[in-house]
XYZ file of C-alpha atoms in Angstrom:
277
model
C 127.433 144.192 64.963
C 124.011 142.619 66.163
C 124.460 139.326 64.678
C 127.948 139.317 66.445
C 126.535 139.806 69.987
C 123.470 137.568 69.384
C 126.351 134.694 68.482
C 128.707 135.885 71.764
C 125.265 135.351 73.447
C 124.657 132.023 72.274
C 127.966 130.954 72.318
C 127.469 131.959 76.335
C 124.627 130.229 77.085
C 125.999 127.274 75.510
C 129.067 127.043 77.237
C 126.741 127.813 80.386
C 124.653 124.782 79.367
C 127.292 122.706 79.141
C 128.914 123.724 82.087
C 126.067 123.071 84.275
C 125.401 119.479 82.476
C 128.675 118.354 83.708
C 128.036 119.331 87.099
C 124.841 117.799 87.073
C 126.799 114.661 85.681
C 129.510 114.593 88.373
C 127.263 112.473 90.887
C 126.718 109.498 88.418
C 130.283 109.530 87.119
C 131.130 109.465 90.974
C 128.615 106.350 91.042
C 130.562 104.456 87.942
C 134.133 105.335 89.157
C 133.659 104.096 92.863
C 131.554 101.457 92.034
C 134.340 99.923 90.122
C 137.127 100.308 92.355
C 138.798 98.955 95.539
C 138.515 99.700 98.571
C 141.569 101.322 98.626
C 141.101 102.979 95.483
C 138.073 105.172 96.872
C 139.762 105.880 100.296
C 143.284 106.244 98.736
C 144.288 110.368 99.122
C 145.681 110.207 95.696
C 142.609 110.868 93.257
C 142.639 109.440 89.947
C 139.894 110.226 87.282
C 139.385 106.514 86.848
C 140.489 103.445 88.482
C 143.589 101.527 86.588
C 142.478 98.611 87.862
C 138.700 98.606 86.837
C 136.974 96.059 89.183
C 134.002 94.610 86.668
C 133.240 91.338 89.648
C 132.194 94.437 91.897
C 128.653 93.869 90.011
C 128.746 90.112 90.934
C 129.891 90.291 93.984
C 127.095 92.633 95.228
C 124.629 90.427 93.619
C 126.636 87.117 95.519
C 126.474 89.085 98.974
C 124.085 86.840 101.329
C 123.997 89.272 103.851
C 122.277 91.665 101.647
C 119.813 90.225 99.314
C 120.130 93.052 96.653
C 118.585 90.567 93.915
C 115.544 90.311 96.143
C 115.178 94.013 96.975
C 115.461 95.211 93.657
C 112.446 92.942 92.588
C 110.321 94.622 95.961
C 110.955 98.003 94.878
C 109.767 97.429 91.674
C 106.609 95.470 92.741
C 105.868 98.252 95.214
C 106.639 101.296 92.504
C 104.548 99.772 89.792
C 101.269 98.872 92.629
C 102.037 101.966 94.030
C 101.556 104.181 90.831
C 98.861 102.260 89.559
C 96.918 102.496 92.647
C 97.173 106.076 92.847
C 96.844 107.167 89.588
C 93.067 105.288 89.778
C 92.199 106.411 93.167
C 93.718 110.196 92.798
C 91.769 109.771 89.047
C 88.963 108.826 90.142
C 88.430 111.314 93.034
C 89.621 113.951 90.872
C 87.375 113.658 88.377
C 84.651 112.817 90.325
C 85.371 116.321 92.143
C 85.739 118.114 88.880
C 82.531 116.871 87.343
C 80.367 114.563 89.083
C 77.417 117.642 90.609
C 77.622 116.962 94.442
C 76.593 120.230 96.688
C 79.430 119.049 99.569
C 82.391 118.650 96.457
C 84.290 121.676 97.122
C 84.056 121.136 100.941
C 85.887 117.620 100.419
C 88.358 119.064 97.673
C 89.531 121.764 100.692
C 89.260 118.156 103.297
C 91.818 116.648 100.812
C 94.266 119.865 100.261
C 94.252 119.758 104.318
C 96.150 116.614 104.650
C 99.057 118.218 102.618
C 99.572 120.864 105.719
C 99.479 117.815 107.892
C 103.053 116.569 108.836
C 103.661 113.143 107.755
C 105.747 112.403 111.166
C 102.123 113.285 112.789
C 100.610 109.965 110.854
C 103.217 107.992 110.898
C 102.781 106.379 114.044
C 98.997 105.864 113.654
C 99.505 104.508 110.402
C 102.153 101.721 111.701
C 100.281 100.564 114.711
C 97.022 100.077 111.807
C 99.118 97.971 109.575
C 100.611 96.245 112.666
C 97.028 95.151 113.909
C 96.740 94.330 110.972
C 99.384 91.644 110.529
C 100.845 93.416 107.378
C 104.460 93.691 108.952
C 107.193 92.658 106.455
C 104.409 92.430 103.990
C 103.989 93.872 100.188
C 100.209 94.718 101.632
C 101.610 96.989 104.166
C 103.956 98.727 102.010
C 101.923 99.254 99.313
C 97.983 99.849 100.680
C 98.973 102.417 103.150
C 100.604 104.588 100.604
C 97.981 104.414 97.814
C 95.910 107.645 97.811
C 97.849 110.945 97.368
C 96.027 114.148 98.098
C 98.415 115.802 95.503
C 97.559 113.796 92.560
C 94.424 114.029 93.244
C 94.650 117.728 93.316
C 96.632 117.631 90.125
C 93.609 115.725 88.300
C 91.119 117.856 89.714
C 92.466 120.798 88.265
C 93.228 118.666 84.949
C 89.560 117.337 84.741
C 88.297 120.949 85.342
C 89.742 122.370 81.332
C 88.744 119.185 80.269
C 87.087 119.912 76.781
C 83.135 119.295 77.896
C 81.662 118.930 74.920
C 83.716 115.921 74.484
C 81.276 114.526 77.736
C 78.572 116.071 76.689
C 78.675 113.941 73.370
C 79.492 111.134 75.194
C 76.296 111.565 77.340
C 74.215 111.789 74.232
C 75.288 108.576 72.997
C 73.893 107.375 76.547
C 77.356 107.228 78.406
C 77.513 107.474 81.868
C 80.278 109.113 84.191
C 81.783 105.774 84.258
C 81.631 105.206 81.113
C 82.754 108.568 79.816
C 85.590 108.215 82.455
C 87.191 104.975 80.986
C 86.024 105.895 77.514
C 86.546 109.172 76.889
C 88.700 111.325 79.463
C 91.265 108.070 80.679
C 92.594 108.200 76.317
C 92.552 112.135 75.974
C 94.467 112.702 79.549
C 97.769 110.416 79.084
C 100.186 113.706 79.284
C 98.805 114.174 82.829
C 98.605 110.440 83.190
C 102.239 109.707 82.696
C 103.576 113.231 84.737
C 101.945 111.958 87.918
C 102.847 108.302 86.964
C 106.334 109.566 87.400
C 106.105 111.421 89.950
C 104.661 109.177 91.867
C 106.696 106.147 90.756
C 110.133 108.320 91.401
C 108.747 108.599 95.455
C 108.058 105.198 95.844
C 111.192 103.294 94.690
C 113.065 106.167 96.259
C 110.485 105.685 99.860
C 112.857 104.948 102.774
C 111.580 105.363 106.081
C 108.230 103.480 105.753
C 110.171 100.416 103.860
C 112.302 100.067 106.621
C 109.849 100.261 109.500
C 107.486 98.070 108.061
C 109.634 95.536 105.945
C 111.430 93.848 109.498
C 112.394 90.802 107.458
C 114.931 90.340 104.908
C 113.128 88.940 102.463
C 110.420 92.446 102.678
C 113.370 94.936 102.189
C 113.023 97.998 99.025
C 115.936 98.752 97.703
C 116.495 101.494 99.698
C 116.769 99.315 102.974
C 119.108 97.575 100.773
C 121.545 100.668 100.446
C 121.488 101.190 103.935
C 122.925 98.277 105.418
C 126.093 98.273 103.732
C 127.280 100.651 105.719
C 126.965 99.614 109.571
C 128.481 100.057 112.837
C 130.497 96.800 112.345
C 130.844 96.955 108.566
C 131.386 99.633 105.642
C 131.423 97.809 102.243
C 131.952 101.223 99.819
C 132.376 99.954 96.864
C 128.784 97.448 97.112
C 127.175 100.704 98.464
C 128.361 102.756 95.150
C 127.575 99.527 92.712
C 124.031 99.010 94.287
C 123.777 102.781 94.328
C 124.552 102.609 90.581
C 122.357 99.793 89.972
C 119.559 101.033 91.642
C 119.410 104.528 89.758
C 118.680 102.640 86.242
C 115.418 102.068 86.486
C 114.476 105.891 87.766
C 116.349 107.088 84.823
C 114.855 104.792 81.994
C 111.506 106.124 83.492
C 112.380 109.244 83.387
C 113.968 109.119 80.406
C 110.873 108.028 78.618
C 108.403 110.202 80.109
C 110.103 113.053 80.911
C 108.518 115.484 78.190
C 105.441 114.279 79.285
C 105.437 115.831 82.911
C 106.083 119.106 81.680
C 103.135 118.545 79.655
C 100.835 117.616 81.677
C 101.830 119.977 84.572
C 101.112 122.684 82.126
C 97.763 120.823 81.326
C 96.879 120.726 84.712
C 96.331 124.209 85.246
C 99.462 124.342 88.095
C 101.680 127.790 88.385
């Protein structure tokens, strides 16, 4: 009788799982069957599960569109994602480790300074932030999409609280071999803390290719438009090209989910490394 209701259970939860996989699936298969329609097609009232006329020059002709150079964004939102996360994972590293084990009487005092930027509204620096880059002549520049954006107070909380467990007596031998903090930073904790390495790569690489209101502020000209920017202008007051927007949408999801994809056991790790509830 108990091995019959422990099979009913997992028979449950697996028709559960698979339930809510295909409703977590609906969105990209949305995506693909749009994407490669017609315009009439995705407007038509009569719904089919896919297209009968499957529409592979929808790819082409996105990439052919000169009023939207899609080619070109694609390439800035990966320039800016990749600067982006390496910037941040040495800055928030740094800090956090220098927080976590560099002796400094004032540390805790700036680790409470840093957490108090999270409570501040990002609409409240926004415009501060813009009129610095402007005076700065970083407008439609990869500079000013990519500097202003660098430090993140929550990675660097996230490696403070990482650096903190960190096994001491690995330091401690690296001191005796005459080591330094930088030393032992590069040499030592960098190699042993790759779990929480790649979760706030991630992270942080998932919020800056999908970053849309700074992009467009600051990237004025064509030629400094994310991908995001991209998305956005196929659908204008003079001008609704649906089936670009769901190919480009399509397109521009791949890269988020190969990342993903190959890091994803890696954030769970290191958020359970870092020490986070």
């Amino acid at each position: 009788m108990e091995d019959a209701v422990v099979r009913v259970g997992r028979a449950l939860r697996l028709v559960l799982l698979i339930a809510l996989a295909l409703l977590f699936l609906i969105p990209f298969y949305l995506l693909v069957r749009n994407g490669l329609s017609s315009e009439q097609d995705i407007t038509s009232p009569q719904w089919t599960f896919f297209p009968s006329d499957v529409r592979w020059g929808n790819v082409r002709e996105l990439f052919a569109d000169t009023s939207v150079p899609f080619a070109r964004s694609l390439l800035n939102s990966a320039l800016i994602a990749v600067a982006t996360t390496l910037g941040t994972l040495l800055l928030a590293s740094l800090a956090g480790y220098g927080l976590a084990r560099i002796p400094y009487r004032h540390a805790n005092k700036v680790f409470y300074a840093i957490l108090g930027t999270l409570m501040v509204p990002a609409a409240v620096t926004f415009v501060p932030s813009f009129v610095l880059v402007s005076s700065l002549g970083w407008i439609s520049t990869l500079r000013g999409l990519i500097i202003p954006t660098l430090f993140s107070a929550f990675a660097c909380f996230v490696f403070r609280q990482y650096f903190l467990g960190f096994p001491r007596e690995l330091e401690d031998a690296a001191q005796v071999d005459g080591l330094g903090y930088w030393r032992t930073y590069w040499l030592i904790v960098v190699p042993n803390a790759r779990p929480v390495f790649a979760a706030v790569g991630t992270i942080v690489f998932i919020g800056a290719w999908n970053s849309f209101l700074w992009p467009l502020v600051i990237g004025q000209d064509r030629n400094a438009w994310t991908v995001q920017v991209a998305l956005s202008s196929f659908t204008t007051s003079q001008v609704i090209k649906l089936h670009e927007l769901f190919v480009a949408a399509a397109v521009s999801i791949l890269p988020l989910l190969v990342v993903f994809l190959c890091f994803q056991r890696w954030i769970v790790a290191g958020v359970e490394r870092s020490g986070i509830d």
